[in-house]
Coordinates of C-alpha atoms and ligand atoms in Angstrom, one line a residue:
M27 CA 9.7 -5.0 -23.6
A28 CA 6.1 -4.3 -22.7
K29 CA 4.9 -0.7 -23.1
E30 CA 4.6 1.0 -19.7
R31 CA 2.8 4.1 -18.4
I32 CA 5.4 5.8 -16.3
V33 CA 5.2 8.9 -14.1
V34 CA 8.5 10.6 -13.6
K35 CA 8.9 13.1 -10.8
I36 CA 11.8 15.5 -10.8
G37 CA 12.5 17.8 -7.9
S38 CA 13.7 21.4 -7.8
S39 CA 17.2 20.6 -6.8
S40 CA 17.5 18.3 -9.8
L41 CA 16.5 21.1 -12.2
T42 CA 17.8 24.4 -10.8
N43 CA 20.9 25.8 -9.0
D44 CA 21.0 27.6 -5.6
K45 CA 21.0 31.0 -7.3
G46 CA 17.5 30.6 -8.7
E47 CA 18.3 29.7 -12.2
I48 CA 17.5 26.7 -14.4
D49 CA 20.4 24.3 -14.6
Q50 CA 20.6 23.7 -18.3
E51 CA 22.8 20.7 -18.1
K52 CA 20.7 18.9 -15.6
L53 CA 17.6 19.7 -17.5
D54 CA 19.2 18.5 -20.8
D55 CA 20.0 15.2 -19.1
H56 CA 16.4 14.6 -18.0
V57 CA 15.0 15.6 -21.3
R58 CA 17.3 13.2 -23.1
A59 CA 16.3 10.3 -20.7
I60 CA 12.6 11.0 -21.0
S61 CA 12.8 11.2 -24.8
A62 CA 14.6 7.8 -24.7
L63 CA 11.6 6.3 -22.9
K64 CA 9.2 7.9 -25.4
Q65 CA 11.3 6.5 -28.3
Q66 CA 10.7 3.0 -26.9
N67 CA 7.0 3.8 -27.0
H68 CA 6.5 4.1 -23.3
E69 CA 3.9 6.7 -22.1
V70 CA 5.4 9.2 -19.8
I71 CA 3.9 11.8 -17.6
L72 CA 6.4 14.3 -16.0
V73 CA 5.7 15.8 -12.7
S74 CA 8.2 18.7 -12.5
S75 CA 8.9 21.0 -9.6
G76 CA 11.2 24.0 -10.0
A77 CA 8.8 26.8 -10.6
V78 CA 9.6 28.8 -7.5
A79 CA 13.3 27.8 -7.7
A80 CA 13.6 28.9 -11.3
G81 CA 11.9 32.2 -10.8
F82 CA 13.0 33.9 -7.6
K83 CA 16.2 35.4 -9.0
K84 CA 14.3 37.4 -11.6
L85 CA 12.2 38.9 -8.8
G86 CA 15.4 40.1 -7.1
Y87 CA 15.5 37.5 -4.3
S88 CA 18.9 36.0 -3.4
S89 CA 17.3 32.8 -2.0
R90 CA 14.0 30.9 -2.1
P91 CA 11.4 33.4 -0.8
V92 CA 9.5 32.4 2.4
T93 CA 6.4 34.6 2.1
L94 CA 3.4 33.2 0.3
K95 CA 3.2 36.1 -2.2
G96 CA 7.0 35.9 -2.8
K97 CA 6.7 32.1 -3.6
Q98 CA 3.6 32.6 -5.7
A99 CA 5.1 35.5 -7.7
A100 CA 8.3 33.5 -8.2
A101 CA 6.3 30.5 -9.4
A102 CA 4.5 32.7 -12.0
V103 CA 7.9 33.8 -13.4
G104 CA 9.7 30.4 -13.0
Q105 CA 6.9 28.2 -14.4
S106 CA 6.9 30.2 -17.6
L107 CA 10.7 29.9 -17.9
L108 CA 10.6 26.3 -17.1
I109 CA 8.0 25.3 -19.6
Q110 CA 9.6 27.4 -22.3
T111 CA 12.9 25.6 -21.7
Y112 CA 11.2 22.1 -21.7
L113 CA 9.2 22.8 -24.9
E114 CA 12.4 23.9 -26.8
K115 CA 14.5 21.0 -25.5
F116 CA 11.9 18.3 -26.1
L117 CA 11.2 19.5 -29.6
A118 CA 14.8 18.6 -30.5
Y119 CA 13.7 15.0 -29.8
D120 CA 10.4 15.3 -31.6
V121 CA 8.5 15.2 -28.4
T122 CA 5.6 17.6 -27.9
A123 CA 5.2 18.7 -24.3
S124 CA 2.1 20.2 -22.7
L125 CA 1.5 21.9 -19.4
I126 CA -1.1 21.0 -16.8
L127 CA -1.2 23.0 -13.6
L128 CA -3.4 21.5 -10.9
T129 CA -4.8 22.6 -7.6
R130 CA -6.1 20.4 -4.9
S131 CA -9.6 21.6 -5.6
D132 CA -9.3 20.3 -9.2
F133 CA -9.2 16.9 -7.6
S134 CA -11.8 17.4 -4.9
D135 CA -14.5 18.5 -7.4
R136 CA -15.7 15.3 -9.0
E137 CA -16.5 16.9 -12.3
R138 CA -13.1 18.6 -12.6
Y139 CA -11.5 15.3 -11.5
R140 CA -13.2 13.5 -14.3
N141 CA -12.2 16.3 -16.8
A142 CA -8.6 16.2 -15.7
F143 CA -8.6 12.4 -16.3
A144 CA -10.2 12.7 -19.7
T145 CA -7.7 15.4 -20.8
L146 CA -4.7 13.4 -19.5
S147 CA -5.9 10.3 -21.3
E148 CA -6.4 12.3 -24.6
L149 CA -2.9 13.8 -24.4
L150 CA -1.4 10.3 -23.8
D151 CA -3.4 8.7 -26.6
R152 CA -2.0 11.3 -28.9
G153 CA 1.6 10.8 -27.9
I154 CA 2.0 14.1 -26.1
L155 CA 4.1 14.5 -22.9
P156 CA 2.1 16.0 -20.1
I157 CA 4.2 18.1 -17.7
I158 CA 2.3 18.5 -14.4
N159 CA 3.0 20.9 -11.6
E160 CA 0.9 22.3 -8.8
N161 CA -0.6 25.6 -9.7
D162 CA 1.5 27.4 -7.1
T163 CA 0.4 30.9 -8.1
V164 CA -3.1 30.3 -6.9
S165 CA -2.8 27.5 -4.4
V166 CA -3.3 28.5 -0.8
D167 CA -1.3 26.9 1.9
E168 CA -4.0 24.8 3.5
L169 CA -5.3 23.5 0.2
T170 CA -2.1 22.3 -1.5
F171 CA -1.0 18.8 -2.4
G172 CA 1.7 19.2 0.3
D173 CA 4.5 18.8 -2.2
N174 CA 5.2 17.4 -5.6
D175 CA 6.2 14.0 -4.3
M176 CA 2.7 13.5 -3.1
L177 CA 1.3 15.1 -6.3
S178 CA 3.3 12.5 -8.3
A179 CA 1.9 9.6 -6.2
L180 CA -1.7 10.9 -6.7
V181 CA -1.1 11.3 -10.4
G182 CA 0.4 7.8 -10.6
G183 CA -2.7 6.3 -9.0
F184 CA -5.0 8.5 -11.0
V185 CA -3.6 7.4 -14.4
H186 CA -3.1 3.8 -13.2
A187 CA 0.7 4.1 -13.9
D188 CA 2.8 1.0 -14.1
R189 CA 5.4 2.7 -12.1
L190 CA 6.4 6.0 -10.4
I191 CA 10.0 7.1 -10.7
I192 CA 11.0 9.8 -8.2
L193 CA 14.4 11.2 -9.3
T194 CA 16.2 13.0 -6.5
D195 CA 19.7 14.0 -5.4
I196 CA 20.3 10.8 -3.4
N197 CA 20.6 7.3 -4.7
G198 CA 17.8 5.7 -2.8
I199 CA 16.6 5.0 0.7
Y200 CA 19.0 4.3 3.5
D201 CA 18.6 2.9 7.1
G202 CA 20.2 6.2 8.3
N203 CA 21.2 9.5 6.9
P204 CA 24.1 8.8 4.5
R205 CA 25.2 12.4 4.6
T206 CA 25.9 12.3 8.3
N207 CA 26.4 8.5 8.9
P208 CA 28.9 6.8 6.7
N209 CA 27.7 3.4 7.9
A210 CA 24.2 3.9 6.7
K211 CA 23.1 1.0 4.5
K212 CA 21.1 1.4 1.3
F213 CA 18.0 -0.6 0.5
D214 CA 17.9 -2.0 -3.0
Y215 CA 14.4 -3.4 -2.6
L216 CA 11.7 -2.7 -0.1
E217 CA 8.2 -4.3 0.1
N218 CA 6.6 -1.5 2.1
I219 CA 7.2 1.7 3.8
T220 CA 7.0 1.1 7.6
E221 CA 6.1 3.5 10.4
T222 CA 9.7 3.1 11.7
M223 CA 11.1 4.2 8.4
L224 CA 8.8 7.2 8.4
A225 CA 9.7 8.1 12.0
A226 CA 13.5 8.0 11.2
A227 CA 13.3 9.9 7.9
D228 CA 14.6 13.4 7.5
S229 CA 11.9 15.9 6.7
N230 CA 14.3 18.6 5.5
G231 CA 14.3 19.3 1.8
S232 CA 17.0 21.0 -0.2
K233 CA 17.6 24.8 -0.3
V234 CA 15.5 25.1 -3.4
G235 CA 12.8 22.5 -3.1
T236 CA 10.3 21.5 -0.4
G237 CA 10.4 17.8 0.0
G238 CA 12.8 15.7 2.0
M239 CA 13.2 11.9 2.2
K240 CA 10.2 11.8 4.5
S241 CA 7.9 13.3 1.9
K242 CA 9.2 10.8 -0.6
L243 CA 8.5 7.9 1.7
L244 CA 5.0 9.2 2.4
A245 CA 4.4 9.6 -1.4
A246 CA 5.7 6.0 -2.0
K247 CA 3.3 4.7 0.7
T248 CA 0.4 6.4 -1.0
A249 CA 1.5 5.2 -4.5
L250 CA 1.7 1.6 -3.2
S251 CA -1.7 1.9 -1.6
L252 CA -3.0 2.8 -5.1
G253 CA -1.3 -0.1 -6.7
V254 CA 1.7 1.7 -8.2
P255 CA 5.3 0.4 -7.7
V256 CA 7.9 3.1 -6.9
F257 CA 11.5 3.8 -7.6
I258 CA 13.4 6.4 -5.7
G259 CA 16.9 7.3 -6.8
Q260 CA 19.1 9.1 -9.2
G261 CA 20.9 8.6 -12.4
E262 CA 22.7 10.2 -15.2
G263 CA 22.7 10.1 -19.0
K264 CA 20.3 9.2 -21.7
N265 CA 19.7 5.7 -20.4
K266 CA 19.1 6.4 -16.8
L267 CA 15.3 5.9 -17.0
L268 CA 15.5 2.9 -19.3
E269 CA 17.9 1.4 -16.7
V270 CA 15.3 2.0 -14.0
I271 CA 12.6 0.1 -15.9
N272 CA 15.1 -2.7 -16.7
G273 CA 15.8 -3.2 -13.0
K274 CA 19.2 -1.6 -13.1
G275 CA 18.5 1.8 -11.6
N276 CA 20.7 3.5 -9.0
G277 CA 18.2 3.7 -6.2
T278 CA 15.6 1.7 -4.2
Y279 CA 12.7 -0.2 -5.8
I280 CA 9.6 -0.4 -3.6
A281 CA 6.9 -3.0 -4.6
N282 CA 5.2 -6.1 -3.4
Q283 CA 3.1 -8.9 -4.7
G284 CA -0.1 -7.5 -3.3
L285 CA -0.3 -4.4 -5.5
S286 CA -3.5 -3.8 -7.4
W287 CA -4.9 -0.6 -8.9
V288 CA -7.7 1.2 -7.2
N289 CA -10.4 2.5 -9.6
T290 CA -10.5 6.2 -10.0
K291 CA -13.9 6.7 -8.4
K292 CA -12.7 4.9 -5.2
Q293 CA -9.5 7.0 -5.3
W294 CA -11.6 10.1 -5.5
I295 CA -13.8 9.0 -2.5
A296 CA -10.8 8.0 -0.4
L297 CA -8.3 10.7 -1.1
H298 CA -9.9 13.8 -2.6
S299 CA -13.6 14.2 -1.8
E300 CA -14.7 16.5 0.9
T301 CA -16.9 14.7 3.5
A302 CA -20.3 16.2 4.2
G303 CA -21.3 14.3 7.3
K304 CA -21.0 11.2 9.5
I305 CA -23.1 8.0 9.7
F306 CA -22.9 5.8 12.8
V307 CA -23.7 2.1 12.2
D308 CA -24.3 -0.9 14.4
Q309 CA -22.3 -4.1 14.7
G310 CA -24.3 -6.0 12.1
A311 CA -23.8 -3.3 9.5
E312 CA -20.1 -3.1 10.4
E313 CA -19.7 -6.8 9.7
A314 CA -21.6 -6.6 6.5
I315 CA -19.5 -3.8 5.0
L316 CA -16.1 -4.9 6.3
Y317 CA -16.2 -8.6 6.1
Q318 CA -19.2 -9.8 4.0
G319 CA -18.7 -7.6 0.9
G320 CA -22.2 -6.0 1.5
S321 CA -23.6 -2.6 0.9
L322 CA -24.7 -0.3 3.8
L323 CA -28.4 -0.4 4.4
S324 CA -30.4 2.0 6.4
A325 CA -31.4 -0.7 8.9
G326 CA -27.9 -0.7 10.3
V327 CA -27.6 3.1 10.8
F328 CA -28.5 4.4 14.2
K329 CA -27.3 8.0 14.0
V330 CA -26.6 10.7 11.4
K331 CA -24.5 13.8 11.9
G332 CA -24.4 16.7 9.4
M333 CA -26.6 17.5 6.4
F334 CA -25.9 15.8 3.1
E335 CA -27.5 15.2 -0.3
K336 CA -27.5 12.2 -2.5
G337 CA -24.1 11.9 -4.1
D338 CA -22.2 13.4 -1.2
V339 CA -19.4 11.6 0.6
V340 CA -19.7 10.7 4.3
E341 CA -17.6 9.1 6.9
V342 CA -18.9 5.9 8.4
L343 CA -18.2 5.0 12.0
S344 CA -19.1 2.3 14.5
T345 CA -18.4 2.0 18.2
N346 CA -15.0 0.7 17.1
G347 CA -14.2 4.0 15.4
F348 CA -13.7 5.1 11.8
L349 CA -14.6 2.4 9.2
G350 CA -14.3 4.1 5.9
K351 CA -15.9 6.6 3.5
G352 CA -18.6 6.2 0.9
Q353 CA -20.9 8.1 -1.5
V354 CA -24.5 8.1 -0.3
K355 CA -27.5 7.2 -2.3
C356 CA -29.9 9.2 -0.1
S357 CA -29.9 12.6 1.7
S358 CA -29.5 13.0 5.4
H359 CA -33.1 14.0 5.6
E360 CA -34.3 10.7 4.0
L361 CA -32.0 8.7 6.2
N362 CA -33.2 10.4 9.4
N363 CA -36.7 9.6 8.4
Q364 CA -35.8 6.0 7.8
I365 CA -34.2 5.8 11.3
E366 CA -37.2 7.2 12.9
Q367 CA -39.4 4.6 11.2
H368 CA -37.1 1.6 11.8
T369 CA -39.6 -0.1 13.9
L370 CA -42.6 0.7 11.6
S371 CA -41.0 0.2 8.2
K372 CA -39.9 -3.2 7.0
R373 CA -38.1 -2.0 3.9
A374 CA -34.6 -0.8 4.4
I375 CA -33.1 1.5 1.8
E376 CA -29.5 1.3 0.4
V377 CA -27.4 4.1 1.9
I378 CA -24.0 3.3 0.4
H379 CA -23.5 0.8 -2.5
R380 CA -20.5 -1.5 -2.3
D381 CA -18.9 0.1 -5.4
D382 CA -19.0 3.5 -3.8
W383 CA -17.4 2.4 -0.5
V384 CA -13.7 2.6 0.6
E385 CA -12.6 0.9 3.7
S386 CA -10.1 2.8 5.9
Q387 CA -7.7 -0.2 6.0
K388 CA -7.4 -0.5 2.3
I389 CA -6.1 2.9 1.6
G390 CA -4.1 3.8 4.6
E391 CA -4.5 6.7 7.0
E392 CA -4.3 9.3 4.2
I393 CA -8.0 8.5 3.6
K394 CA -9.0 10.8 6.5
Ligands
LIG405 N1 5.4 23.2 -7.0 C1 6.7 23.7 -6.4 C2 7.5 24.3 -7.5 O1 7.3 24.1 -8.7 C3 7.5 22.6 -5.8 C4 6.9 21.8 -4.8 C5 8.0 20.8 -4.3 O2 9.2 21.1 -4.3 O3 7.6 19.7 -3.9 O4 8.3 25.2 -7.2

C-alpha cells in the first residue's frame, strides 16, 4: 500500500464525557488506531479538539462554559491534561507526539504561515506525530478558525494531505437527520457537497463540542477545493483507520476525479491573507486573467481603492463583480500614477502575476 499523508480530526465528543473529563477508553481506541497507521509508515497529523471539554470540570463548572473567559480558562487546563494523556498513551506504541497550537493570525501572517509549514514538515520528516488544536486560550471570537472541522480542512490543504478523516459520533452523511428520521438514507460516496446538503444540515454540535454536521460539510467542501479527499464517519478498534484508507470505513467518502492540490502560496492568498485594497478592471483585463491565463497589467485597471504596498493582497473586481484575489507587484501609489498616465505612457506595468492570482471560482466562496 502506498504511503499516505493523512490528517485525522477527532472531535470533543469522541474524546471526553459529558462531565468534563477525558474518556480514557475512547482515547485509547484512537491512539491505537493512529499508531497502527504509523506502523504502516503512513504520515499522520492529528487535529484534536477536547481542550475545553476536558478542562471545565476542574474549574468547577458542571457543563461546558459559555463565557469566553470560562472557555479559555477551561482550555488552558484541558489542553494540558489532553496532551499529557496523549503523550503517555502514544509512547506505549513508540510514537512521539508533539503539540502545535495555532491561531488564525498564524495563518494570515505570511512569515508565520511559512514557519508553521516548515515546522510541520520537519516533524513529519522525523516521524513525529503533530497534534494540532486551535490556541483557544488566546484566540478571540472574531479571529478563530470557526471550529476544528474547518481547522482540519485547512491543515489538510496546507500539508497537501492525501486524505482528511473526520471521526465523529455518527457514521457518515445522511439525506436527513438519522436521529429523528428513521428513514434517512446514508451516502456511502459523494462527489461534492452541494448547497442543498448544506441548507439541510444540522448546525447543532454535541454538548461538549462546537461543530455539527453542517460544520463538517463546510470543512469537507473546503478540503475538496484544496484537492484533499475526505472521509466522515466513525469506527472502533485498532484497525478503524486502516479500514478507512482501504475503502472499508464506516462512513461517507467524499471525492471526485477533478481534485488537485492548490499550492501553499495560492492557499494563503485565497484563504488566509488580509486584503489591503480593491482594484477595478475593464473587460479586456477580466478576459485576460479569467480565460486567457494572463497576468493583470496596469493598462486594464481603471480604479484603485485603499492604500497598499508591493506584496499586499488585493481584491480584483470588474463590472461583473468579484473576480478573485492576488498579491500585487506595485503599490497603490504607483498604480494610481500609471492610471493617470494611461494615455501618455505606452508601457504598462505588471500588477498581479499569474502565479500570485487566485480566481474566485476555483476556491469557492470561502475566498472572501
Ligand atoms: N478547540 C476547541 C477545543 O479544543 C474545540 C473546537 C471544536 O469543537 O471544533 O475545545
